[in-house]
Amino acid sequence: MAYKVPRPNLTFAEKIYLPSVLAGLKITLGHLWRMLRGKTHVCMQYPEEKWDSHLPDHYRGAPTLVSDEFGRTRCVACQLCEFICPPRAIRITPGEIPTDDTFAKVEKYPEQFQIDMIRCIYCGLCEEVCPEQAIFLKKEYAIARTSRAEMMHNKAKLIEMGGLQPGVVNKWNEKK
Amino acid sequence: MNAILQFLSDPLPFLVWTTLAKSAGLLGVVLVMVSYTVYAERRVSSLMQDRLGPNRTGFPTSLLGFGIKDWSPFLGGLGQPIADALKLLLKEDFTPAYVNKFYYWIAPGLGIGAAIISLAVIPFGSSIAGVDMVIANVDIGPLFVFAISSLGVYGIVLAGWSSNSKYPFLGAVRSTNQLISYELALGLSIVPLILIIGKLNLVEIVSYQVQNGWMLLPGITAKAPHLPTLEQFLTWIPVFIAFLVFTISMFAETNRLPFDLPEAETELVSGYHTEYSSLKFALFFLGEYTAMITGSALIVTLFLGGWHFPGIPDGSAAGWLGVMWGLVNIGVFLAKVVAFLIFFIFIRWTLPRFRYDQLMKLGWIWFFEIALVNIFITALIVTYVH
Amino acid sequence: MSPILFWIFSALMLGFGAATILNRNPVASALSLVVSFLGLAALFFGLDANFIGVIQILVYAGAVMVLFIFIIMLLDLKAEQRRQINIPALLGGVAIVVAFTAQLVTVIRSYKAGNEPFAAITPNLPDAHNIGMTLFANYNLPFQVIGVLILVASIGVVVLSQRELK
Ligand code: SF4
Ligand code: SF4
């Protein structure tokens, strides 16, 4: 069944269209005038003005490796994040912890841990899958460098970005 | 040296070199104006939408010690047109494999050529050192502009047709359609003006307005500005109607919103120049804005007294004084054109697009009839006044 | 007008006129016709008949041909390009052209006034003014009649196109 859209009954002023042109101009020029006097402030001038202080806690920025209260990198090189990462941005080379180490029972540590920030899509799956709460997406978002090599975050860089983060997982502590 | 000067002041060589100089100068001014119109378009549109627009690519004013921030909301971005031009020049010029090469290549040139040639008959100033500031002083000024700019539509049609792809093609069909709807109204709407003035020569039309007041603002004459007399008021009525019809048709002629049917980004990707890139796209872009400048210049010449402004003499005085006033006249003309360009921009960012059948209806049913009736009214009034 | 320009524009006009019929592609034909019109307009300009020249461009190149192209572009161009040359029609056409040219040549040969030089033309005629005076003073009645004729034709078109197609 065809539905007939009723045509609006236009007044003469609406039909000749010019009054509505003037009304439209009034609106747009009003905006222009308010902008010119600096009354409207909608846009942020990005590098100079930032939204950083308003970022929520769950903001997903660059993934980083965090350390526990002993300064030990939490990661146990289980490689779960490497497998789940959708764009395969993570590369881990596991290493063995020597038996005379305090944390010898952890057995494995990442000898190398690389995240290719050209590939990373900031999905946060690595943070979610990690059984050790070792990898977190921090609030760093302006990852822009001038070469591919610089976009490759290595272990040192990741640890430095992650910093200390005492967490709930403390199964490797001596006290237990 | 003297021999060269002697040769240059002979009538024929003098005509040749002054014409060349005028053409080169006008072309330079117009190209700069085009690029800054694009910039103004971007800035004004963004200010109207509470944005800021391009405000970064500036000249390093802070390095020069002016203390203005380079990205200051209103001064920054003045370098943007230069950057844009460079970008368009350096981009890859890509010709799709399926296009009709010959027509695809000549189309951009047709568009911009038509727009620039029609500038030739517009008097952009009074005179400098006895040289009239118009490139071709012909007796058929407005008709020449209409004729040449109606050829510009071939650029669009050829681009759309030779691109061999459906959106450009629709753009081309629409543009022919648009041309036949508004061109009649455009031509007829200035007949009242010519009836009143009795001249077809743009230079003489301007000098008539200098003597007897601007067509649209009859009180402003070379003598003292005064309130219009009854006769002037009577002739003003058809002139005002003609002005409305002419200006609105000019929007259609220059393919500007609300009549940008051939381009219609929201419907046809990018309309007739969808398949164009780099320099060829830039030529279309230039052509479009040059046509806008030509249109504004024509409106200013016909209705707003051309280069005349009350209190500013023309450049006929002897010596440097005359040269100075001649330059000031050019400045006045350009200022009026710029004001009109900004009006064009305001309208573009205010109104939605007409549908093509609405445009046809507007052109054929409204403007054609209004323009015709207006001619009769003018004839009556002119007989009464004389 | 210098003879060189005259020859250039005549050659342009005739060449593109020929291209109009020789081109297999309808759009290319139409565009050749436009260039041919432009050459004609240039010849008018050369005779100081600026008004006629501009009207030539405005009406023919600017309006009529745009309409033509508008229609052509909506047709199926490929079918036109595939069409075979019809030999008898071609021969007939050539025969008519030859006969017409021969007739023209003989007529012009025997026409006395054609051999006499023109009276000198004063340059810069106000041709818009002249045309207006001629049309409205000398030939007012025929002009009005033509006007009415065109009006009738356009009303006829409107009536025909308004009729519902059954
Ligand atoms: S970061 Fe977590 S998931 Fe990834 S290898 Fe280390 S412990 Fe395993
Ligand atoms: S955030 Fe997503 S894409 Fe980035 S490293 Fe983690 S899993 Fe991979």
PDB file of N, CA and C in Angstrom, chain B residues 100 103 106 110 138-140 142-148 150-151 153-154 157-158 160-161 164 169 172-177 179-180 183 200 360, chain C residues 23 25 27-29 31-32 34 38 45 50-51 54-55 57-58 60-67 69-70 73-74 77-78 124-128:
ATOM      1  N   ASN B 100      38.144   8.210 -21.717  1.00  0.00           N
ATOM      2  CA  ASN B 100      38.359   8.637 -23.092  1.00  0.00           C
ATOM      3  C   ASN B 100      39.454   9.700 -23.042  1.00  0.00           C
ATOM      4  N   TYR B 103      39.417  13.620 -24.499  1.00  0.00           N
ATOM      5  CA  TYR B 103      38.453  14.531 -23.886  1.00  0.00           C
ATOM      6  C   TYR B 103      38.738  14.688 -22.402  1.00  0.00           C
ATOM      7  N   ILE B 106      41.381  17.406 -22.226  1.00  0.00           N
ATOM      8  CA  ILE B 106      41.098  18.812 -22.538  1.00  0.00           C
ATOM      9  C   ILE B 106      40.014  19.400 -21.640  1.00  0.00           C
ATOM     10  N   LEU B 110      39.157  23.542 -20.610  1.00  0.00           N
ATOM     11  CA  LEU B 110      37.977  24.258 -21.105  1.00  0.00           C
ATOM     12  C   LEU B 110      37.310  25.025 -19.976  1.00  0.00           C
ATOM     13  N   VAL B 138      34.865  46.071 -25.507  1.00  0.00           N
ATOM     14  CA  VAL B 138      33.976  45.749 -26.616  1.00  0.00           C
ATOM     15  C   VAL B 138      32.570  46.241 -26.309  1.00  0.00           C
ATOM     16  N   ASP B 139      31.766  46.329 -27.350  1.00  0.00           N
ATOM     17  CA  ASP B 139      30.439  46.913 -27.194  1.00  0.00           C
ATOM     18  C   ASP B 139      29.394  45.926 -26.715  1.00  0.00           C
ATOM     19  N   ILE B 140      29.808  44.716 -26.391  1.00  0.00           N
ATOM     20  CA  ILE B 140      28.824  43.686 -26.104  1.00  0.00           C
ATOM     21  C   ILE B 140      29.138  43.012 -24.783  1.00  0.00           C
ATOM     22  N   PRO B 142      28.310  42.354 -21.433  1.00  0.00           N
ATOM     23  CA  PRO B 142      27.649  41.288 -20.678  1.00  0.00           C
ATOM     24  C   PRO B 142      27.369  40.074 -21.548  1.00  0.00           C
ATOM     25  N   LEU B 143      27.005  40.313 -22.820  1.00  0.00           N
ATOM     26  CA  LEU B 143      26.720  39.170 -23.698  1.00  0.00           C
ATOM     27  C   LEU B 143      27.967  38.319 -23.875  1.00  0.00           C
ATOM     28  N   PHE B 144      29.123  39.010 -23.991  1.00  0.00           N
ATOM     29  CA  PHE B 144      30.375  38.277 -24.145  1.00  0.00           C
ATOM     30  C   PHE B 144      30.607  37.370 -22.941  1.00  0.00           C
ATOM     31  N   VAL B 145      30.387  37.929 -21.747  1.00  0.00           N
ATOM     32  CA  VAL B 145      30.590  37.110 -20.545  1.00  0.00           C
ATOM     33  C   VAL B 145      29.661  35.907 -20.564  1.00  0.00           C
ATOM     34  N   PHE B 146      28.384  36.144 -20.900  1.00  0.00           N
ATOM     35  CA  PHE B 146      27.446  35.013 -20.911  1.00  0.00           C
ATOM     36  C   PHE B 146      27.877  33.969 -21.926  1.00  0.00           C
ATOM     37  N   ALA B 147      28.251  34.444 -23.132  1.00  0.00           N
ATOM     38  CA  ALA B 147      28.590  33.511 -24.197  1.00  0.00           C
ATOM     39  C   ALA B 147      29.772  32.643 -23.790  1.00  0.00           C
ATOM     40  N   ILE B 148      30.845  33.312 -23.315  1.00  0.00           N
ATOM     41  CA  ILE B 148      32.033  32.542 -22.992  1.00  0.00           C
ATOM     42  C   ILE B 148      31.787  31.639 -21.796  1.00  0.00           C
ATOM     43  N   SER B 150      29.071  30.345 -20.897  1.00  0.00           N
ATOM     44  CA  SER B 150      28.216  29.205 -21.220  1.00  0.00           C
ATOM     45  C   SER B 150      29.034  28.122 -21.922  1.00  0.00           C
ATOM     46  N   LEU B 151      30.192  28.506 -22.485  1.00  0.00           N
ATOM     47  CA  LEU B 151      31.061  27.468 -23.060  1.00  0.00           C
ATOM     48  C   LEU B 151      31.737  26.661 -21.964  1.00  0.00           C
ATOM     49  N   VAL B 153      30.520  25.207 -19.636  1.00  0.00           N
ATOM     50  CA  VAL B 153      29.782  23.999 -19.291  1.00  0.00           C
ATOM     51  C   VAL B 153      30.323  22.803 -20.072  1.00  0.00           C
ATOM     52  N   TYR B 154      30.962  23.058 -21.235  1.00  0.00           N
ATOM     53  CA  TYR B 154      31.531  21.935 -21.982  1.00  0.00           C
ATOM     54  C   TYR B 154      32.644  21.260 -21.197  1.00  0.00           C
ATOM     55  N   VAL B 157      30.752  18.969 -18.951  1.00  0.00           N
ATOM     56  CA  VAL B 157      30.108  17.884 -19.688  1.00  0.00           C
ATOM     57  C   VAL B 157      31.147  16.881 -20.179  1.00  0.00           C
ATOM     58  N   LEU B 158      32.239  17.418 -20.742  1.00  0.00           N
ATOM     59  CA  LEU B 158      33.267  16.520 -21.263  1.00  0.00           C
ATOM     60  C   LEU B 158      33.909  15.726 -20.139  1.00  0.00           C
ATOM     61  N   GLY B 160      32.605  14.832 -17.340  1.00  0.00           N
ATOM     62  CA  GLY B 160      31.689  13.804 -16.873  1.00  0.00           C
ATOM     63  C   GLY B 160      31.543  12.684 -17.868  1.00  0.00           C
ATOM     64  N   TRP B 161      31.487  13.045 -19.122  1.00  0.00           N
ATOM     65  CA  TRP B 161      31.237  12.023 -20.127  1.00  0.00           C
ATOM     66  C   TRP B 161      32.485  11.186 -20.377  1.00  0.00           C
ATOM     67  N   ASN B 164      33.788   8.187 -18.073  1.00  0.00           N
ATOM     68  CA  ASN B 164      33.290   6.839 -18.277  1.00  0.00           C
ATOM     69  C   ASN B 164      32.919   6.172 -16.964  1.00  0.00           C
ATOM     70  N   PHE B 169      29.176  11.099 -14.813  1.00  0.00           N
ATOM     71  CA  PHE B 169      28.224  11.212 -15.909  1.00  0.00           C
ATOM     72  C   PHE B 169      26.946  11.897 -15.439  1.00  0.00           C
ATOM     73  N   ALA B 172      27.512  15.482 -15.206  1.00  0.00           N
ATOM     74  CA  ALA B 172      27.521  16.161 -16.501  1.00  0.00           C
ATOM     75  C   ALA B 172      26.099  16.392 -16.991  1.00  0.00           C
ATOM     76  N   VAL B 173      25.263  15.355 -16.881  1.00  0.00           N
ATOM     77  CA  VAL B 173      23.884  15.501 -17.345  1.00  0.00           C
ATOM     78  C   VAL B 173      23.189  16.603 -16.554  1.00  0.00           C
ATOM     79  N   ARG B 174      23.430  16.591 -15.251  1.00  0.00           N
ATOM     80  CA  ARG B 174      22.799  17.610 -14.429  1.00  0.00           C
ATOM     81  C   ARG B 174      23.266  19.003 -14.823  1.00  0.00           C
ATOM     82  N   SER B 175      24.566  19.119 -15.186  1.00  0.00           N
ATOM     83  CA  SER B 175      25.050  20.464 -15.451  1.00  0.00           C
ATOM     84  C   SER B 175      24.463  21.005 -16.751  1.00  0.00           C
ATOM     85  N   THR B 176      24.279  20.151 -17.768  1.00  0.00           N
ATOM     86  CA  THR B 176      23.610  20.658 -18.971  1.00  0.00           C
ATOM     87  C   THR B 176      22.188  21.062 -18.626  1.00  0.00           C
ATOM     88  N   ASN B 177      21.554  20.220 -17.855  1.00  0.00           N
ATOM     89  CA  ASN B 177      20.202  20.492 -17.418  1.00  0.00           C
ATOM     90  C   ASN B 177      20.114  21.829 -16.708  1.00  0.00           C
ATOM     91  N   LEU B 179      22.230  24.314 -16.950  1.00  0.00           N
ATOM     92  CA  LEU B 179      22.506  25.434 -17.859  1.00  0.00           C
ATOM     93  C   LEU B 179      21.246  25.862 -18.580  1.00  0.00           C
ATOM     94  N   ILE B 180      20.482  24.878 -19.126  1.00  0.00           N
ATOM     95  CA  ILE B 180      19.315  25.306 -19.892  1.00  0.00           C
ATOM     96  C   ILE B 180      18.242  25.852 -18.974  1.00  0.00           C
ATOM     97  N   GLU B 183      19.984  29.800 -17.898  1.00  0.00           N
ATOM     98  CA  GLU B 183      20.657  30.734 -18.779  1.00  0.00           C
ATOM     99  C   GLU B 183      19.721  31.789 -19.343  1.00  0.00           C
ATOM    100  N   LEU B 200      25.486  48.817 -24.165  1.00  0.00           N
ATOM    101  CA  LEU B 200      25.843  47.427 -23.905  1.00  0.00           C
ATOM    102  C   LEU B 200      27.313  47.307 -23.512  1.00  0.00           C
ATOM    103  N   MET B 360      14.766  23.507 -12.190  1.00  0.00           N
ATOM    104  CA  MET B 360      14.141  23.747 -13.500  1.00  0.00           C
ATOM    105  C   MET B 360      12.887  24.573 -13.335  1.00  0.00           C
TER     106      MET B 360
ATOM    107  N   ASN C  23      32.897  11.906 -37.890  1.00  0.00           N
ATOM    108  CA  ASN C  23      33.119  11.227 -36.615  1.00  0.00           C
ATOM    109  C   ASN C  23      32.084  10.132 -36.392  1.00  0.00           C
ATOM    110  N   ASN C  25      31.589   8.871 -33.405  1.00  0.00           N
ATOM    111  CA  ASN C  25      31.079   9.032 -32.056  1.00  0.00           C
ATOM    112  C   ASN C  25      30.174  10.258 -31.984  1.00  0.00           C
ATOM    113  N   VAL C  27      29.008  12.148 -29.600  1.00  0.00           N
ATOM    114  CA  VAL C  27      29.430  13.263 -28.755  1.00  0.00           C
ATOM    115  C   VAL C  27      30.564  14.022 -29.429  1.00  0.00           C
ATOM    116  N   ALA C  28      31.506  13.279 -30.021  1.00  0.00           N
ATOM    117  CA  ALA C  28      32.609  13.934 -30.722  1.00  0.00           C
ATOM    118  C   ALA C  28      32.071  14.758 -31.879  1.00  0.00           C
ATOM    119  N   SER C  29      31.055  14.234 -32.589  1.00  0.00           N
ATOM    120  CA  SER C  29      30.440  14.984 -33.686  1.00  0.00           C
ATOM    121  C   SER C  29      29.879  16.299 -33.181  1.00  0.00           C
ATOM    122  N   LEU C  31      30.613  17.942 -30.562  1.00  0.00           N
ATOM    123  CA  LEU C  31      31.646  18.885 -30.133  1.00  0.00           C
ATOM    124  C   LEU C  31      32.343  19.511 -31.335  1.00  0.00           C
ATOM    125  N   SER C  32      32.529  18.729 -32.401  1.00  0.00           N
ATOM    126  CA  SER C  32      33.120  19.313 -33.609  1.00  0.00           C
ATOM    127  C   SER C  32      32.234  20.428 -34.126  1.00  0.00           C
ATOM    128  N   VAL C  34      30.387  22.306 -32.364  1.00  0.00           N
ATOM    129  CA  VAL C  34      30.587  23.471 -31.494  1.00  0.00           C
ATOM    130  C   VAL C  34      31.812  24.258 -31.956  1.00  0.00           C
ATOM    131  N   LEU C  38      32.230  28.069 -33.321  1.00  0.00           N
ATOM    132  CA  LEU C  38      33.164  29.050 -32.767  1.00  0.00           C
ATOM    133  C   LEU C  38      33.972  29.692 -33.892  1.00  0.00           C
ATOM    134  N   PHE C  45      33.423  38.113 -35.750  1.00  0.00           N
ATOM    135  CA  PHE C  45      34.206  39.093 -34.990  1.00  0.00           C
ATOM    136  C   PHE C  45      35.166  39.823 -35.912  1.00  0.00           C
ATOM    137  N   ASN C  50      30.449  42.198 -33.878  1.00  0.00           N
ATOM    138  CA  ASN C  50      30.603  41.570 -32.568  1.00  0.00           C
ATOM    139  C   ASN C  50      29.309  40.969 -32.050  1.00  0.00           C
ATOM    140  N   PHE C  51      28.226  41.717 -32.260  1.00  0.00           N
ATOM    141  CA  PHE C  51      26.959  41.262 -31.690  1.00  0.00           C
ATOM    142  C   PHE C  51      26.559  39.916 -32.273  1.00  0.00           C
ATOM    143  N   VAL C  54      28.768  37.124 -30.985  1.00  0.00           N
ATOM    144  CA  VAL C  54      28.475  36.685 -29.627  1.00  0.00           C
ATOM    145  C   VAL C  54      27.166  35.922 -29.573  1.00  0.00           C
ATOM    146  N   ILE C  55      26.183  36.390 -30.341  1.00  0.00           N
ATOM    147  CA  ILE C  55      24.906  35.675 -30.333  1.00  0.00           C
ATOM    148  C   ILE C  55      25.092  34.280 -30.912  1.00  0.00           C
ATOM    149  N   ILE C  57      27.720  32.432 -30.619  1.00  0.00           N
ATOM    150  CA  ILE C  57      28.246  31.576 -29.557  1.00  0.00           C
ATOM    151  C   ILE C  57      27.176  31.292 -28.522  1.00  0.00           C
ATOM    152  N   LEU C  58      26.507  32.362 -28.091  1.00  0.00           N
ATOM    153  CA  LEU C  58      25.569  32.239 -26.978  1.00  0.00           C
ATOM    154  C   LEU C  58      24.437  31.285 -27.328  1.00  0.00           C
ATOM    155  N   TYR C  60      23.956  29.244 -30.340  1.00  0.00           N
ATOM    156  CA  TYR C  60      24.233  27.935 -30.934  1.00  0.00           C
ATOM    157  C   TYR C  60      25.192  27.117 -30.091  1.00  0.00           C
ATOM    158  N   ALA C  61      26.394  27.670 -29.856  1.00  0.00           N
ATOM    159  CA  ALA C  61      27.365  26.865 -29.112  1.00  0.00           C
ATOM    160  C   ALA C  61      26.951  26.718 -27.663  1.00  0.00           C
ATOM    161  N   GLY C  62      26.363  27.786 -27.088  1.00  0.00           N
ATOM    162  CA  GLY C  62      26.112  27.759 -25.653  1.00  0.00           C
ATOM    163  C   GLY C  62      24.806  27.118 -25.270  1.00  0.00           C
ATOM    164  N   ALA C  63      23.791  27.215 -26.096  1.00  0.00           N
ATOM    165  CA  ALA C  63      22.491  26.705 -25.661  1.00  0.00           C
ATOM    166  C   ALA C  63      22.029  25.523 -26.502  1.00  0.00           C
ATOM    167  N   VAL C  64      21.970  25.704 -27.826  1.00  0.00           N
ATOM    168  CA  VAL C  64      21.413  24.650 -28.672  1.00  0.00           C
ATOM    169  C   VAL C  64      22.258  23.384 -28.585  1.00  0.00           C
ATOM    170  N   MET C  65      23.594  23.565 -28.696  1.00  0.00           N
ATOM    171  CA  MET C  65      24.439  22.372 -28.684  1.00  0.00           C
ATOM    172  C   MET C  65      24.468  21.707 -27.326  1.00  0.00           C
ATOM    173  N   VAL C  66      24.317  22.514 -26.262  1.00  0.00           N
ATOM    174  CA  VAL C  66      24.261  21.893 -24.940  1.00  0.00           C
ATOM    175  C   VAL C  66      23.048  20.985 -24.851  1.00  0.00           C
ATOM    176  N   LEU C  67      21.922  21.465 -25.390  1.00  0.00           N
ATOM    177  CA  LEU C  67      20.722  20.629 -25.415  1.00  0.00           C
ATOM    178  C   LEU C  67      20.974  19.359 -26.216  1.00  0.00           C
ATOM    179  N   ILE C  69      23.787  17.849 -26.776  1.00  0.00           N
ATOM    180  CA  ILE C  69      24.661  16.923 -26.056  1.00  0.00           C
ATOM    181  C   ILE C  69      23.908  16.282 -24.914  1.00  0.00           C
ATOM    182  N   PHE C  70      23.064  17.055 -24.281  1.00  0.00           N
ATOM    183  CA  PHE C  70      22.235  16.527 -23.198  1.00  0.00           C
ATOM    184  C   PHE C  70      21.448  15.322 -23.689  1.00  0.00           C
ATOM    185  N   MET C  73      23.816  12.307 -24.827  1.00  0.00           N
ATOM    186  CA  MET C  73      24.427  11.540 -23.738  1.00  0.00           C
ATOM    187  C   MET C  73      23.436  10.571 -23.113  1.00  0.00           C
ATOM    188  N   LEU C  74      22.149  10.845 -23.267  1.00  0.00           N
ATOM    189  CA  LEU C  74      21.168   9.940 -22.687  1.00  0.00           C
ATOM    190  C   LEU C  74      20.863   8.770 -23.610  1.00  0.00           C
ATOM    191  N   LEU C  77      25.167   5.208 -26.978  1.00  0.00           N
ATOM    192  CA  LEU C  77      26.168   5.619 -27.955  1.00  0.00           C
ATOM    193  C   LEU C  77      26.791   4.436 -28.662  1.00  0.00           C
ATOM    194  N   LYS C  78      26.904   3.324 -27.962  1.00  0.00           N
ATOM    195  CA  LYS C  78      27.599   2.170 -28.527  1.00  0.00           C
ATOM    196  C   LYS C  78      26.915   1.696 -29.797  1.00  0.00           C
ATOM    197  N   ASN C 124      34.162  49.429 -36.896  1.00  0.00           N
ATOM    198  CA  ASN C 124      33.487  49.719 -35.632  1.00  0.00           C
ATOM    199  C   ASN C 124      32.043  50.170 -35.815  1.00  0.00           C
ATOM    200  N   LEU C 125      31.319  49.423 -36.630  1.00  0.00           N
ATOM    201  CA  LEU C 125      29.895  49.696 -36.745  1.00  0.00           C
ATOM    202  C   LEU C 125      29.235  49.385 -35.411  1.00  0.00           C
ATOM    203  N   PRO C 126      28.265  50.201 -34.997  1.00  0.00           N
ATOM    204  CA  PRO C 126      27.490  49.816 -33.806  1.00  0.00           C
ATOM    205  C   PRO C 126      26.498  48.738 -34.204  1.00  0.00           C
ATOM    206  N   ASP C 127      26.953  47.501 -34.309  1.00  0.00           N
ATOM    207  CA  ASP C 127      26.115  46.518 -34.999  1.00  0.00           C
ATOM    208  C   ASP C 127      24.886  46.132 -34.203  1.00  0.00           C
ATOM    209  N   ALA C 128      24.964  46.154 -32.855  1.00  0.00           N
ATOM    210  CA  ALA C 128      23.760  45.851 -32.091  1.00  0.00           C
ATOM    211  C   ALA C 128      22.690  46.872 -32.426  1.00  0.00           C
TER     212      ALA C 128
END
